[in-house]
Coordinates of C-alpha atoms in Angstrom, one line a residue:
M1 CA 0.0 0.0 0.0
P2 CA 1.5 3.4 -0.9
E3 CA 2.5 5.5 2.1
S4 CA 0.3 8.3 1.1
A5 CA -0.5 11.3 3.2
G6 CA -3.8 11.5 5.1
T7 CA -5.6 10.2 8.1
W8 CA -5.7 6.4 8.2
V9 CA -8.1 4.4 10.3
A10 CA -8.7 0.6 10.5
G11 CA -11.6 -1.6 11.2
V12 CA -10.3 -4.9 12.5
D13 CA -11.8 -8.4 13.1
G14 CA -10.1 -11.5 14.5
C15 CA -10.0 -14.5 12.3
K16 CA -8.3 -17.9 12.1
A17 CA -5.3 -16.4 10.2
G18 CA -4.8 -13.5 12.6
W19 CA -6.5 -10.1 12.2
I20 CA -8.2 -8.9 9.1
A21 CA -8.4 -5.2 8.7
V22 CA -10.0 -2.7 6.3
L23 CA -7.7 0.3 6.1
R24 CA -9.1 3.6 5.0
N25 CA -7.6 7.0 4.2
L26 CA -10.3 9.5 5.4
N27 CA -8.8 12.1 3.1
D28 CA -9.1 10.0 0.0
P29 CA -12.1 7.8 -0.8
A30 CA -10.0 5.7 -3.1
G31 CA -7.6 5.0 -0.2
I32 CA -9.1 1.8 1.0
T33 CA -7.6 -1.7 1.2
L34 CA -8.0 -5.1 2.9
K35 CA -5.0 -6.4 4.7
L36 CA -4.3 -9.4 6.9
F37 CA -2.1 -9.0 10.0
P38 CA -0.6 -12.0 11.7
R39 CA -0.2 -10.2 15.0
F40 CA -2.2 -7.4 16.5
S41 CA 1.0 -5.6 17.3
D42 CA 1.6 -5.3 13.6
L43 CA -1.3 -2.8 13.4
L44 CA 0.4 -0.6 15.9
S45 CA 3.6 -0.4 14.0
H46 CA 2.0 0.0 10.6
I47 CA 3.1 2.7 8.2
P48 CA 1.2 4.9 7.5
I49 CA 0.2 5.3 11.1
L50 CA -3.3 4.1 11.9
K51 CA -4.8 6.9 13.9
I52 CA -7.8 4.9 15.0
I53 CA -8.0 1.1 15.3
A54 CA -11.5 -0.2 16.0
V55 CA -11.3 -3.9 16.8
D56 CA -14.0 -6.5 17.6
M57 CA -12.4 -7.9 20.7
P58 CA -13.1 -7.3 24.4
I59 CA -10.8 -4.7 25.9
G60 CA -10.9 -4.1 29.7
L61 CA -11.3 -7.3 31.8
P62 CA -13.0 -7.3 35.2
D63 CA -11.4 -8.9 38.3
L64 CA -14.8 -9.9 39.6
L65 CA -17.8 -10.3 37.4
G66 CA -21.2 -9.2 38.8
P67 CA -24.7 -10.3 38.0
D68 CA -24.9 -8.2 34.9
G69 CA -21.5 -9.1 33.5
R70 CA -19.4 -6.3 32.0
G71 CA -21.5 -3.3 31.5
A72 CA -20.4 -3.1 27.9
E73 CA -22.2 -6.3 26.9
K74 CA -25.3 -5.4 28.8
A75 CA -25.5 -2.0 27.2
A76 CA -24.9 -3.3 23.7
R77 CA -27.5 -6.1 24.0
K78 CA -30.3 -3.7 24.8
H79 CA -30.2 -2.5 21.2
L80 CA -29.7 -5.7 19.3
G81 CA -33.0 -7.7 19.7
M82 CA -32.6 -11.0 17.9
R83 CA -28.9 -10.3 17.4
Q84 CA -28.0 -9.9 21.0
S85 CA -26.8 -13.5 21.3
S86 CA -23.8 -12.4 19.2
V87 CA -22.5 -10.5 22.2
F88 CA -20.6 -13.0 24.4
S89 CA -20.3 -12.6 28.1
V90 CA -16.6 -11.9 29.0
P91 CA -15.3 -13.5 32.2
S92 CA -12.7 -12.2 34.6
R93 CA -9.1 -11.5 33.5
A94 CA -7.9 -14.5 35.6
S95 CA -10.2 -16.8 33.7
V96 CA -9.1 -15.4 30.3
Y97 CA -5.5 -16.2 31.1
E98 CA -6.3 -19.9 31.7
V99 CA -5.4 -22.0 28.7
D100 CA -7.5 -25.1 29.6
Y101 CA -11.3 -24.8 29.2
W102 CA -12.2 -26.5 32.4
A103 CA -9.6 -24.5 34.3
A104 CA -11.1 -21.4 32.8
C105 CA -14.5 -22.5 34.0
E106 CA -13.2 -23.2 37.5
T107 CA -11.5 -19.8 37.7
S108 CA -14.6 -18.1 36.4
L109 CA -16.8 -19.8 39.0
K110 CA -14.5 -18.3 41.7
S111 CA -14.5 -14.8 40.2
S112 CA -18.1 -14.3 39.4
E113 CA -21.2 -13.6 41.4
P114 CA -23.4 -15.5 41.0
P115 CA -20.9 -18.1 39.9
R116 CA -20.9 -18.9 36.2
K117 CA -18.8 -20.9 33.8
V118 CA -17.3 -19.8 30.5
S119 CA -19.0 -20.4 27.1
K120 CA -17.1 -22.4 24.6
Q121 CA -17.5 -19.6 22.0
C122 CA -15.9 -17.1 24.3
F123 CA -13.1 -19.5 25.4
Y124 CA -12.0 -19.8 21.7
L125 CA -11.4 -16.0 21.7
F126 CA -9.2 -16.1 24.8
P127 CA -5.8 -16.2 22.8
K128 CA -6.8 -13.1 20.9
I129 CA -8.2 -11.3 24.0
R130 CA -4.9 -12.1 25.8
E131 CA -2.9 -10.8 22.7
I132 CA -4.6 -7.4 23.0
D133 CA -4.6 -7.3 26.8
G134 CA -0.9 -7.9 26.9
L135 CA -0.3 -4.8 24.7
M136 CA -3.0 -2.6 25.9
S137 CA -2.5 0.3 28.3
P138 CA -4.5 3.5 29.0
S139 CA -2.0 5.5 26.9
L140 CA -3.2 3.6 23.8
E141 CA -6.8 4.4 24.4
D142 CA -6.7 7.3 22.0
R143 CA -5.9 4.9 19.2
I144 CA -7.5 1.5 20.1
Y145 CA -11.2 1.1 20.7
E146 CA -13.4 -1.9 21.3
V147 CA -16.3 -2.3 18.9
H148 CA -18.8 -5.0 18.0
P149 CA -19.9 -5.6 14.4
E150 CA -23.6 -6.1 15.2
L151 CA -23.7 -2.9 17.2
A152 CA -21.9 -1.3 14.3
F153 CA -24.5 -2.5 11.8
W154 CA -27.2 -1.4 14.2
R155 CA -25.7 2.1 14.2
L156 CA -25.3 2.2 10.4
N157 CA -28.8 0.8 9.9
G158 CA -30.5 3.8 11.5
E159 CA -30.2 2.2 15.0
R160 CA -32.2 -0.8 14.0
E161 CA -30.9 -4.4 14.3
I162 CA -30.2 -6.3 11.1
D163 CA -33.1 -8.7 10.3
L164 CA -31.2 -11.7 9.2
P165 CA -28.4 -13.6 11.1
K166 CA -24.9 -14.0 9.7
K167 CA -24.9 -17.6 10.5
V168 CA -27.5 -20.4 10.8
K169 CA -26.6 -23.5 12.7
G170 CA -23.0 -22.5 12.6
R171 CA -22.9 -22.0 8.8
A172 CA -22.6 -18.8 6.9
N173 CA -26.0 -17.4 5.9
P174 CA -25.6 -15.8 2.4
D175 CA -28.8 -13.8 2.7
G176 CA -27.7 -12.3 6.0
L177 CA -24.2 -11.5 4.7
D178 CA -25.7 -10.0 1.5
Q179 CA -27.9 -7.8 3.7
R180 CA -24.9 -6.5 5.6
R181 CA -22.9 -6.0 2.3
D182 CA -25.7 -4.0 0.8
L183 CA -25.9 -1.7 3.8
L184 CA -22.2 -1.1 3.6
L185 CA -22.6 -0.2 0.0
T186 CA -25.0 2.5 0.9
K187 CA -22.3 4.0 3.2
G188 CA -19.9 4.4 0.3
L189 CA -17.7 1.3 0.6
P190 CA -16.8 -0.1 -2.8
R191 CA -18.3 -3.3 -4.0
E192 CA -15.0 -4.6 -5.2
L193 CA -13.7 -4.4 -1.6
L194 CA -16.8 -6.1 -0.1
D195 CA -17.2 -8.8 -2.7
Q196 CA -13.6 -9.9 -3.0
K197 CA -12.5 -13.3 -1.9
P198 CA -11.2 -13.1 1.7
P199 CA -7.7 -14.2 2.5
K200 CA -7.0 -17.8 3.5
G201 CA -8.0 -18.3 7.1
C202 CA -10.7 -15.5 7.0
G203 CA -14.4 -15.8 6.2
R204 CA -16.7 -13.5 4.3
D205 CA -18.3 -12.5 7.6
D206 CA -14.9 -11.5 8.9
L207 CA -14.3 -9.2 5.9
L208 CA -17.7 -7.5 6.3
D209 CA -17.3 -7.1 10.0
A210 CA -14.0 -5.4 9.5
A211 CA -15.5 -3.1 6.9
A212 CA -18.3 -2.2 9.3
N213 CA -15.8 -1.6 12.0
S214 CA -13.9 0.8 9.7
L215 CA -16.9 3.0 9.5
I216 CA -17.1 3.1 13.3
A217 CA -13.4 4.0 13.3
E218 CA -14.3 6.9 11.1
R219 CA -17.1 7.9 13.5
I220 CA -14.7 7.7 16.4
H221 CA -12.2 9.9 14.6
F222 CA -14.7 12.6 13.9
G223 CA -16.2 12.5 17.4
N224 CA -19.5 11.0 16.3
A225 CA -19.3 7.6 18.2
T226 CA -20.4 7.0 21.7
P227 CA -19.4 4.4 24.3
F228 CA -21.8 1.7 25.5
P229 CA -22.4 2.3 28.4
Q230 CA -21.7 6.0 28.5
D231 CA -20.9 5.7 32.2
Y232 CA -18.3 2.9 31.6
Q233 CA -16.1 1.6 34.3
R234 CA -12.4 0.8 34.2
D235 CA -10.7 -2.5 35.0
G236 CA -7.7 -3.2 37.3
K237 CA -5.3 -2.1 34.6
G238 CA -7.1 1.2 34.2
L239 CA -8.6 0.2 30.9
R240 CA -12.1 1.4 30.0
M241 CA -14.8 -1.3 29.5
A242 CA -16.9 0.0 26.7
I243 CA -18.0 -0.9 23.2
W244 CA -18.1 2.1 20.7
A245 CA -20.5 2.7 17.9

C-alpha cells in the first residue's frame, strides 16, 4: 500500500489467520484496502500510522464479574434484539488467562457472582483477548477502541438491528451476509472491496465485520461515536470497559 498522506483508520476483526483489517484514508475515498495482519502488534507499527484502530475484541477485563457481567455487553445487547446472542459474556481476567477450558470455568466460578462458567465460544477467543490485553494500556486508548460488528451494523442501519443472522446453525447465511454487504454499499464502501475473496483463514463474515468496524473507526475519529455504556467503568489495569458505535 502506498505510504500516502492522510488520516488512516482501521476496522479490525479477529480470524483464524490473525487479524483482518479494512484500512481507509479518510482524506481519499480511493484510499481503502484489505490487509491481513498475523499479530495485533503489527497494526500498531503499521506505516502509514493508523490513527484509530476499531477492533472487535473485548478490551478491559474485570477482576470480579457481577450479576450483569461487563456493563459493555449489557448496554450493547439492549439495542440488538434478535442479534443480542452475538455479544458473548466476557469472564474475569484471571479466567481469560487460563489455557484449559475446564480450568477457565473453575476460575470463572470463583471470580463471578453469581458463579458462572465460560461459554465455549468465548473460550475460543481467549488467545486473541490475551494478545490485545498484553499490549493494551490507558496510553493507547486514543488509538485502540473496542467495537462490535452487530452494534456497528445497528448504528449504520439507522439504529435498527439487522433482520437476518450472519450464520444459521454454525454455517454462513448468504442472505444475512448480503444484507450487511448491501448496507455497507449505501455507506460508500466499494463493491470490489466487499465482494472480494477473503484471504485464506478468513471468512466473508470477517471481511464484512472489519468493513463495518472501519466505518465506526471513522465515526470515532470525527467524534460521532459513543461508548456503551456511557458511564463505563475501568478495570484493574485502568482500561475502559466500553463498546463504541
